[in-house]
């Protein structure tokens, strides 16, 4: 009879006698005992000694990430100087390898590390089809990221308790700054175009909106936002930024907030406020009142070197005030004074310099989710794989981008005629490359397409990847054969997922490969569905 010993492992005690038990009732004397149960054989689990993580990382390096976890445009960004695209790749878990793995195998090396999460920022060069990676040293899942205007840095936000806003050097792949100012998670982050400030917006329960002087690691302005904020965008001159969310479009002015700081003598110094004629102390512990011309200013002595309130003004929405706004982009070039927003209900709105809703149009879709702009064009990501293109100065409709693959497509069959009843994945994130005139689109089934839109009448696909749309449960390496029995090229591996597909992958990108490539993906891969799949993961 097998018993469980200390540590949870099985041991066999051959001489141990246990009374017979049937259906929870003790055996009675004089009754025949039931036949003995067959011996329970438990396989002893091998324990690997834990090796220092640095030792394993020196032996194993990350070559490529096959997946994306960006759920909106806050998880997708583009370097305006090189066209490199960065996105969030969530987390991956390293656990113990099978006992059948050889000691020199990669799986055996990984098994000697402590299981845990590794959150990755993937930096993709679409032209070369190469990836670079930044690892979050804190091992917290990442929620948002943005390139700096010069492309030298990436700012990231985190999920979880006491999340950090981190600045990363893109070339060195290391952290250069860490800023703590949120409690429950960071929804979106952005660099100002002049690179003086970083803005971070917390989740709805965090409610904190911070403006950072990231080179000094201090908050220069802050405020509370009671509703959920989904996206933000900076004006081209860095003087203000706009946040949008649930019944929320708000303009935040940096020049007013940062210039009305208390000076070293306790006197507020601000643009047009003039000189201070007199000072007196108020009661109840309040700071001194400074009278400047016809203005009465309250100076808080405790915040002489601290944070000042961030000045915000709501956009004038008139009859559209009940909408949920999910995307925002401040105009560029000759449209720099305008701000464009899109709502879940499918409305594209334009605000003028006075924060007034100037015009709006119906996208004629059941749902829209994201927005980005160039100097001349506006791109709206919508349901069913739709991306609509408009002129920025007139909101005149121009064209739709080609749709991606339909859900449940058999990638091994190549291009097939479009089916009338086909369902396409929703567009969830957009980013624009002004150098190459490329638009990167992330769809809800975790696929990525990069489109060349130099001529919107002849849009072409530059690069694409189709990844699993849900959890991956297992990975198996295809065995090597010395004869002609191999059905897959050398170095292939298989993955199975809860998205009801089994996929075959190969990282060999050489053009002279004799194996047929997957037309939908830059990685040679095919998929087999266990059952027809016509819905995307929600």
PDB file of N, CA, C and O in Angstrom, residues 87-148:
ATOM      1  N   UNK A  87       6.062  46.772 -28.664  1.00  0.00           N
ATOM      2  CA  UNK A  87       4.786  46.338 -28.105  1.00  0.00           C
ATOM      3  C   UNK A  87       5.034  45.470 -26.882  1.00  0.00           C
ATOM      4  O   UNK A  87       6.147  44.976 -26.649  1.00  0.00           O
ATOM      5  N   UNK A  88       3.983  45.279 -26.093  1.00  0.00           N
ATOM      6  CA  UNK A  88       4.070  44.496 -24.871  1.00  0.00           C
ATOM      7  C   UNK A  88       3.897  43.015 -25.189  1.00  0.00           C
ATOM      8  O   UNK A  88       3.060  42.635 -26.002  1.00  0.00           O
ATOM      9  N   UNK A  89       4.708  42.197 -24.541  1.00  0.00           N
ATOM     10  CA  UNK A  89       4.636  40.752 -24.739  1.00  0.00           C
ATOM     11  C   UNK A  89       4.343  40.049 -23.434  1.00  0.00           C
ATOM     12  O   UNK A  89       4.721  38.908 -23.242  1.00  0.00           O
ATOM     13  N   UNK A  90       3.712  40.737 -22.527  1.00  0.00           N
ATOM     14  CA  UNK A  90       3.170  40.102 -21.327  1.00  0.00           C
ATOM     15  C   UNK A  90       4.199  39.422 -20.475  1.00  0.00           C
ATOM     16  O   UNK A  90       5.178  40.007 -20.056  1.00  0.00           O
ATOM     17  N   UNK A  91       3.999  38.128 -20.243  1.00  0.00           N
ATOM     18  CA  UNK A  91       4.887  37.405 -19.348  1.00  0.00           C
ATOM     19  C   UNK A  91       5.008  35.972 -19.812  1.00  0.00           C
ATOM     20  O   UNK A  91       4.144  35.430 -20.482  1.00  0.00           O
ATOM     21  N   UNK A  92       6.126  35.354 -19.455  1.00  0.00           N
ATOM     22  CA  UNK A  92       6.303  33.934 -19.731  1.00  0.00           C
ATOM     23  C   UNK A  92       6.866  33.265 -18.493  1.00  0.00           C
ATOM     24  O   UNK A  92       7.589  33.853 -17.723  1.00  0.00           O
ATOM     25  N   UNK A  93       6.484  32.002 -18.306  1.00  0.00           N
ATOM     26  CA  UNK A  93       6.791  31.270 -17.094  1.00  0.00           C
ATOM     27  C   UNK A  93       7.837  30.204 -17.389  1.00  0.00           C
ATOM     28  O   UNK A  93       7.722  29.457 -18.358  1.00  0.00           O
ATOM     29  N   UNK A  94       8.865  30.122 -16.563  1.00  0.00           N
ATOM     30  CA  UNK A  94       9.867  29.083 -16.690  1.00  0.00           C
ATOM     31  C   UNK A  94       9.659  28.077 -15.569  1.00  0.00           C
ATOM     32  O   UNK A  94       9.727  28.436 -14.395  1.00  0.00           O
ATOM     33  N   UNK A  95       9.394  26.842 -15.920  1.00  0.00           N
ATOM     34  CA  UNK A  95       9.150  25.808 -14.923  1.00  0.00           C
ATOM     35  C   UNK A  95      10.065  24.627 -15.128  1.00  0.00           C
ATOM     36  O   UNK A  95      10.919  24.616 -16.016  1.00  0.00           O
ATOM     37  N   UNK A  96       9.906  23.574 -14.324  1.00  0.00           N
ATOM     38  CA  UNK A  96      10.783  22.413 -14.420  1.00  0.00           C
ATOM     39  C   UNK A  96      10.578  21.662 -15.725  1.00  0.00           C
ATOM     40  O   UNK A  96       9.464  21.529 -16.219  1.00  0.00           O
ATOM     41  N   UNK A  97      11.664  21.172 -16.290  1.00  0.00           N
ATOM     42  CA  UNK A  97      11.595  20.425 -17.527  1.00  0.00           C
ATOM     43  C   UNK A  97      11.274  18.965 -17.249  1.00  0.00           C
ATOM     44  O   UNK A  97      11.338  18.489 -16.121  1.00  0.00           O
ATOM     45  N   UNK A  98      10.932  18.244 -18.300  1.00  0.00           N
ATOM     46  CA  UNK A  98      10.647  16.825 -18.177  1.00  0.00           C
ATOM     47  C   UNK A  98      11.917  16.065 -17.816  1.00  0.00           C
ATOM     48  O   UNK A  98      13.035  16.473 -18.165  1.00  0.00           O
ATOM     49  N   UNK A  99      11.758  14.936 -17.154  1.00  0.00           N
ATOM     50  CA  UNK A  99      12.917  14.129 -16.793  1.00  0.00           C
ATOM     51  C   UNK A  99      13.572  13.524 -18.013  1.00  0.00           C
ATOM     52  O   UNK A  99      14.703  13.064 -17.960  1.00  0.00           O
ATOM     53  N   UNK A 100      12.846  13.494 -19.141  1.00  0.00           N
ATOM     54  CA  UNK A 100      13.391  12.917 -20.359  1.00  0.00           C
ATOM     55  C   UNK A 100      14.339  13.880 -21.068  1.00  0.00           C
ATOM     56  O   UNK A 100      14.983  13.494 -22.040  1.00  0.00           O
ATOM     57  N   UNK A 101      14.399  15.135 -20.630  1.00  0.00           N
ATOM     58  CA  UNK A 101      15.272  16.115 -21.269  1.00  0.00           C
ATOM     59  C   UNK A 101      16.727  15.789 -20.952  1.00  0.00           C
ATOM     60  O   UNK A 101      17.076  15.426 -19.842  1.00  0.00           O
ATOM     61  N   UNK A 102      17.563  15.962 -21.946  1.00  0.00           N
ATOM     62  CA  UNK A 102      18.983  15.746 -21.705  1.00  0.00           C
ATOM     63  C   UNK A 102      19.571  16.866 -20.879  1.00  0.00           C
ATOM     64  O   UNK A 102      19.037  17.964 -20.798  1.00  0.00           O
ATOM     65  N   UNK A 103      20.724  16.593 -20.281  1.00  0.00           N
ATOM     66  CA  UNK A 103      21.338  17.589 -19.409  1.00  0.00           C
ATOM     67  C   UNK A 103      21.836  18.795 -20.176  1.00  0.00           C
ATOM     68  O   UNK A 103      22.012  19.860 -19.610  1.00  0.00           O
ATOM     69  N   UNK A 104      22.071  18.619 -21.473  1.00  0.00           N
ATOM     70  CA  UNK A 104      22.579  19.729 -22.275  1.00  0.00           C
ATOM     71  C   UNK A 104      21.469  20.472 -23.010  1.00  0.00           C
ATOM     72  O   UNK A 104      21.728  21.378 -23.787  1.00  0.00           O
ATOM     73  N   UNK A 105      20.232  20.066 -22.809  1.00  0.00           N
ATOM     74  CA  UNK A 105      19.125  20.688 -23.525  1.00  0.00           C
ATOM     75  C   UNK A 105      18.783  22.047 -22.940  1.00  0.00           C
ATOM     76  O   UNK A 105      19.079  22.351 -21.787  1.00  0.00           O
ATOM     77  N   UNK A 106      18.129  22.868 -23.763  1.00  0.00           N
ATOM     78  CA  UNK A 106      17.696  24.187 -23.298  1.00  0.00           C
ATOM     79  C   UNK A 106      16.669  24.046 -22.191  1.00  0.00           C
ATOM     80  O   UNK A 106      16.690  24.762 -21.193  1.00  0.00           O
ATOM     81  N   UNK A 107      15.740  23.088 -22.364  1.00  0.00           N
ATOM     82  CA  UNK A 107      14.701  22.911 -21.350  1.00  0.00           C
ATOM     83  C   UNK A 107      15.303  22.541 -20.004  1.00  0.00           C
ATOM     84  O   UNK A 107      14.839  23.004 -18.954  1.00  0.00           O
ATOM     85  N   UNK A 108      16.355  21.742 -20.031  1.00  0.00           N
ATOM     86  CA  UNK A 108      16.985  21.364 -18.762  1.00  0.00           C
ATOM     87  C   UNK A 108      17.661  22.565 -18.120  1.00  0.00           C
ATOM     88  O   UNK A 108      17.632  22.756 -16.905  1.00  0.00           O
ATOM     89  N   UNK A 109      18.263  23.422 -18.945  1.00  0.00           N
ATOM     90  CA  UNK A 109      18.903  24.624 -18.402  1.00  0.00           C
ATOM     91  C   UNK A 109      17.875  25.554 -17.786  1.00  0.00           C
ATOM     92  O   UNK A 109      18.087  26.112 -16.710  1.00  0.00           O
ATOM     93  N   UNK A 110      16.721  25.722 -18.479  1.00  0.00           N
ATOM     94  CA  UNK A 110      15.690  26.597 -17.950  1.00  0.00           C
ATOM     95  C   UNK A 110      15.090  26.035 -16.670  1.00  0.00           C
ATOM     96  O   UNK A 110      14.677  26.779 -15.788  1.00  0.00           O
ATOM     97  N   UNK A 111      15.048  24.698 -16.564  1.00  0.00           N
ATOM     98  CA  UNK A 111      14.417  24.099 -15.392  1.00  0.00           C
ATOM     99  C   UNK A 111      15.200  24.359 -14.124  1.00  0.00           C
ATOM    100  O   UNK A 111      14.675  24.212 -13.026  1.00  0.00           O
ATOM    101  N   UNK A 112      16.439  24.764 -14.255  1.00  0.00           N
ATOM    102  CA  UNK A 112      17.251  24.991 -13.077  1.00  0.00           C
ATOM    103  C   UNK A 112      17.056  26.389 -12.507  1.00  0.00           C
ATOM    104  O   UNK A 112      17.646  26.746 -11.502  1.00  0.00           O
ATOM    105  N   UNK A 113      16.256  27.189 -13.174  1.00  0.00           N
ATOM    106  CA  UNK A 113      15.945  28.505 -12.633  1.00  0.00           C
ATOM    107  C   UNK A 113      14.685  28.444 -11.805  1.00  0.00           C
ATOM    108  O   UNK A 113      13.902  27.512 -11.886  1.00  0.00           O
ATOM    109  N   UNK A 114      14.458  29.491 -11.028  1.00  0.00           N
ATOM    110  CA  UNK A 114      13.240  29.583 -10.236  1.00  0.00           C
ATOM    111  C   UNK A 114      12.094  30.004 -11.146  1.00  0.00           C
ATOM    112  O   UNK A 114      12.223  30.931 -11.933  1.00  0.00           O
ATOM    113  N   UNK A 115      10.963  29.295 -11.054  1.00  0.00           N
ATOM    114  CA  UNK A 115       9.810  29.643 -11.879  1.00  0.00           C
ATOM    115  C   UNK A 115       9.357  31.054 -11.549  1.00  0.00           C
ATOM    116  O   UNK A 115       9.344  31.456 -10.386  1.00  0.00           O
ATOM    117  N   UNK A 116       8.968  31.802 -12.564  1.00  0.00           N
ATOM    118  CA  UNK A 116       8.515  33.166 -12.325  1.00  0.00           C
ATOM    119  C   UNK A 116       8.112  33.835 -13.615  1.00  0.00           C
ATOM    120  O   UNK A 116       8.107  33.232 -14.674  1.00  0.00           O
ATOM    121  N   UNK A 117       7.735  35.117 -13.538  1.00  0.00           N
ATOM    122  CA  UNK A 117       7.277  35.837 -14.712  1.00  0.00           C
ATOM    123  C   UNK A 117       8.368  36.784 -15.197  1.00  0.00           C
ATOM    124  O   UNK A 117       9.130  37.338 -14.408  1.00  0.00           O
ATOM    125  N   UNK A 118       8.442  36.886 -16.512  1.00  0.00           N
ATOM    126  CA  UNK A 118       9.397  37.784 -17.142  1.00  0.00           C
ATOM    127  C   UNK A 118       8.622  38.616 -18.158  1.00  0.00           C
ATOM    128  O   UNK A 118       8.182  38.099 -19.180  1.00  0.00           O
ATOM    129  N   UNK A 119       8.449  39.886 -17.877  1.00  0.00           N
ATOM    130  CA  UNK A 119       7.673  40.759 -18.738  1.00  0.00           C
ATOM    131  C   UNK A 119       8.606  41.430 -19.735  1.00  0.00           C
ATOM    132  O   UNK A 119       9.654  41.953 -19.366  1.00  0.00           O
ATOM    133  N   UNK A 120       8.209  41.400 -20.997  1.00  0.00           N
ATOM    134  CA  UNK A 120       9.110  41.776 -22.074  1.00  0.00           C
ATOM    135  C   UNK A 120       8.505  42.891 -22.911  1.00  0.00           C
ATOM    136  O   UNK A 120       7.307  42.872 -23.210  1.00  0.00           O
ATOM    137  N   UNK A 121       9.340  43.843 -23.297  1.00  0.00           N
ATOM    138  CA  UNK A 121       9.022  44.795 -24.349  1.00  0.00           C
ATOM    139  C   UNK A 121       9.742  44.318 -25.606  1.00  0.00           C
ATOM    140  O   UNK A 121      10.960  44.159 -25.607  1.00  0.00           O
ATOM    141  N   UNK A 122       8.983  44.065 -26.660  1.00  0.00           N
ATOM    142  CA  UNK A 122       9.551  43.630 -27.932  1.00  0.00           C
ATOM    143  C   UNK A 122       9.718  44.848 -28.830  1.00  0.00           C
ATOM    144  O   UNK A 122       8.764  45.602 -29.044  1.00  0.00           O
ATOM    145  N   UNK A 123      10.929  45.039 -29.351  1.00  0.00           N
ATOM    146  CA  UNK A 123      11.216  46.118 -30.297  1.00  0.00           C
ATOM    147  C   UNK A 123      11.469  45.466 -31.646  1.00  0.00           C
ATOM    148  O   UNK A 123      12.473  44.774 -31.833  1.00  0.00           O
ATOM    149  N   UNK A 124      10.569  45.676 -32.578  1.00  0.00           N
ATOM    150  CA  UNK A 124      10.594  44.985 -33.861  1.00  0.00           C
ATOM    151  C   UNK A 124      11.106  45.897 -34.967  1.00  0.00           C
ATOM    152  O   UNK A 124      10.667  47.042 -35.096  1.00  0.00           O
ATOM    153  N   UNK A 125      12.048  45.369 -35.766  1.00  0.00           N
ATOM    154  CA  UNK A 125      12.472  46.017 -37.007  1.00  0.00           C
ATOM    155  C   UNK A 125      11.768  45.291 -38.149  1.00  0.00           C
ATOM    156  O   UNK A 125      12.193  44.200 -38.550  1.00  0.00           O
ATOM    157  N   UNK A 126      10.680  45.832 -38.676  1.00  0.00           N
ATOM    158  CA  UNK A 126       9.923  45.096 -39.703  1.00  0.00           C
ATOM    159  C   UNK A 126      10.722  44.849 -40.983  1.00  0.00           C
ATOM    160  O   UNK A 126      10.502  43.843 -41.661  1.00  0.00           O
ATOM    161  N   UNK A 127      11.618  45.749 -41.335  1.00  0.00           N
ATOM    162  CA  UNK A 127      12.389  45.576 -42.563  1.00  0.00           C
ATOM    163  C   UNK A 127      13.292  44.355 -42.485  1.00  0.00           C
ATOM    164  O   UNK A 127      13.411  43.586 -43.439  1.00  0.00           O
ATOM    165  N   UNK A 128      13.950  44.163 -41.352  1.00  0.00           N
ATOM    166  CA  UNK A 128      14.877  43.053 -41.176  1.00  0.00           C
ATOM    167  C   UNK A 128      14.219  41.848 -40.519  1.00  0.00           C
ATOM    168  O   UNK A 128      14.849  40.793 -40.412  1.00  0.00           O
ATOM    169  N   UNK A 129      12.983  42.006 -40.057  1.00  0.00           N
ATOM    170  CA  UNK A 129      12.281  40.941 -39.331  1.00  0.00           C
ATOM    171  C   UNK A 129      13.109  40.464 -38.132  1.00  0.00           C
ATOM    172  O   UNK A 129      13.279  39.260 -37.902  1.00  0.00           O
ATOM    173  N   UNK A 130      13.629  41.418 -37.369  1.00  0.00           N
ATOM    174  CA  UNK A 130      14.440  41.111 -36.204  1.00  0.00           C
ATOM    175  C   UNK A 130      13.846  41.774 -34.971  1.00  0.00           C
ATOM    176  O   UNK A 130      13.244  42.842 -35.060  1.00  0.00           O
ATOM    177  N   UNK A 131      14.046  41.137 -33.839  1.00  0.00           N
ATOM    178  CA  UNK A 131      13.535  41.637 -32.568  1.00  0.00           C
ATOM    179  C   UNK A 131      14.676  41.979 -31.617  1.00  0.00           C
ATOM    180  O   UNK A 131      15.727  41.336 -31.623  1.00  0.00           O
ATOM    181  N   UNK A 132      14.435  42.996 -30.799  1.00  0.00           N
ATOM    182  CA  UNK A 132      15.234  43.276 -29.610  1.00  0.00           C
ATOM    183  C   UNK A 132      14.282  43.216 -28.412  1.00  0.00           C
ATOM    184  O   UNK A 132      13.068  43.361 -28.575  1.00  0.00           O
ATOM    185  N   UNK A 133      14.842  43.027 -27.224  1.00  0.00           N
ATOM    186  CA  UNK A 133      13.982  42.808 -26.064  1.00  0.00           C
ATOM    187  C   UNK A 133      14.488  43.580 -24.856  1.00  0.00           C
ATOM    188  O   UNK A 133      15.691  43.663 -24.614  1.00  0.00           O
ATOM    189  N   UNK A 134      13.545  44.147 -24.123  1.00  0.00           N
ATOM    190  CA  UNK A 134      13.818  44.786 -22.836  1.00  0.00           C
ATOM    191  C   UNK A 134      13.046  44.023 -21.780  1.00  0.00           C
ATOM    192  O   UNK A 134      11.831  43.835 -21.906  1.00  0.00           O
ATOM    193  N   UNK A 135      13.734  43.558 -20.733  1.00  0.00           N
ATOM    194  CA  UNK A 135      13.103  42.805 -19.658  1.00  0.00           C
ATOM    195  C   UNK A 135      12.799  43.728 -18.482  1.00  0.00           C
ATOM    196  O   UNK A 135      13.652  44.511 -18.067  1.00  0.00           O
ATOM    197  N   UNK A 136      11.588  43.607 -17.975  1.00  0.00           N
ATOM    198  CA  UNK A 136      11.229  44.368 -16.779  1.00  0.00           C
ATOM    199  C   UNK A 136      11.869  43.699 -15.572  1.00  0.00           C
ATOM    200  O   UNK A 136      11.505  42.587 -15.187  1.00  0.00           O
ATOM    201  N   UNK A 137      12.832  44.354 -14.982  1.00  0.00           N
ATOM    202  CA  UNK A 137      13.591  43.753 -13.882  1.00  0.00           C
ATOM    203  C   UNK A 137      12.738  43.503 -12.655  1.00  0.00           C
ATOM    204  O   UNK A 137      13.076  42.668 -11.817  1.00  0.00           O
ATOM    205  N   UNK A 138      11.624  44.213 -12.520  1.00  0.00           N
ATOM    206  CA  UNK A 138      10.764  44.033 -11.351  1.00  0.00           C
ATOM    207  C   UNK A 138       9.837  42.832 -11.488  1.00  0.00           C
ATOM    208  O   UNK A 138       9.166  42.454 -10.535  1.00  0.00           O
ATOM    209  N   UNK A 139       9.770  42.244 -12.670  1.00  0.00           N
ATOM    210  CA  UNK A 139       8.913  41.080 -12.929  1.00  0.00           C
ATOM    211  C   UNK A 139       7.444  41.363 -12.673  1.00  0.00           C
ATOM    212  O   UNK A 139       6.701  40.493 -12.235  1.00  0.00           O
ATOM    213  N   UNK A 140       7.043  42.593 -12.910  1.00  0.00           N
ATOM    214  CA  UNK A 140       5.617  42.932 -12.879  1.00  0.00           C
ATOM    215  C   UNK A 140       5.122  43.021 -14.302  1.00  0.00           C
ATOM    216  O   UNK A 140       5.850  43.426 -15.216  1.00  0.00           O
ATOM    217  N   UNK A 141       3.861  42.646 -14.498  1.00  0.00           N
ATOM    218  CA  UNK A 141       3.299  42.724 -15.844  1.00  0.00           C
ATOM    219  C   UNK A 141       3.189  44.182 -16.273  1.00  0.00           C
ATOM    220  O   UNK A 141       2.864  45.058 -15.477  1.00  0.00           O
ATOM    221  N   UNK A 142       3.478  44.428 -17.544  1.00  0.00           N
ATOM    222  CA  UNK A 142       3.485  45.782 -18.082  1.00  0.00           C
ATOM    223  C   UNK A 142       2.119  46.122 -18.663  1.00  0.00           C
ATOM    224  O   UNK A 142       1.430  45.261 -19.222  1.00  0.00           O
ATOM    225  N   UNK A 143       1.732  47.369 -18.532  1.00  0.00           N
ATOM    226  CA  UNK A 143       0.408  47.806 -18.960  1.00  0.00           C
ATOM    227  C   UNK A 143       0.438  48.853 -20.061  1.00  0.00           C
ATOM    228  O   UNK A 143      -0.552  49.021 -20.778  1.00  0.00           O
ATOM    229  N   UNK A 144       1.530  49.584 -20.220  1.00  0.00           N
ATOM    230  CA  UNK A 144       1.585  50.675 -21.198  1.00  0.00           C
ATOM    231  C   UNK A 144       3.032  50.979 -21.530  1.00  0.00           C
ATOM    232  O   UNK A 144       3.941  50.702 -20.732  1.00  0.00           O
ATOM    233  N   UNK A 145       3.256  51.560 -22.703  1.00  0.00           N
ATOM    234  CA  UNK A 145       4.607  51.978 -23.089  1.00  0.00           C
ATOM    235  C   UNK A 145       4.520  53.064 -24.147  1.00  0.00           C
ATOM    236  O   UNK A 145       3.477  53.242 -24.799  1.00  0.00           O
ATOM    237  N   UNK A 146       5.629  53.795 -24.313  1.00  0.00           N
ATOM    238  CA  UNK A 146       5.701  54.853 -25.328  1.00  0.00           C
ATOM    239  C   UNK A 146       7.157  55.154 -25.620  1.00  0.00           C
ATOM    240  O   UNK A 146       7.992  55.171 -24.713  1.00  0.00           O
ATOM    241  N   UNK A 147       7.475  55.381 -26.887  1.00  0.00           N
ATOM    242  CA  UNK A 147       8.810  55.822 -27.290  1.00  0.00           C
ATOM    243  C   UNK A 147       8.984  57.301 -26.965  1.00  0.00           C
ATOM    244  O   UNK A 147       8.021  58.079 -26.973  1.00  0.00           O
ATOM    245  N   UNK A 148      10.211  57.701 -26.705  1.00  0.00           N
ATOM    246  CA  UNK A 148      10.531  59.127 -26.629  1.00  0.00           C
ATOM    247  C   UNK A 148      10.606  59.687 -28.047  1.00  0.00           C
ATOM    248  O   UNK A 148      10.822  58.934 -29.008  1.00  0.00           O
TER     249      UNK A 148
END
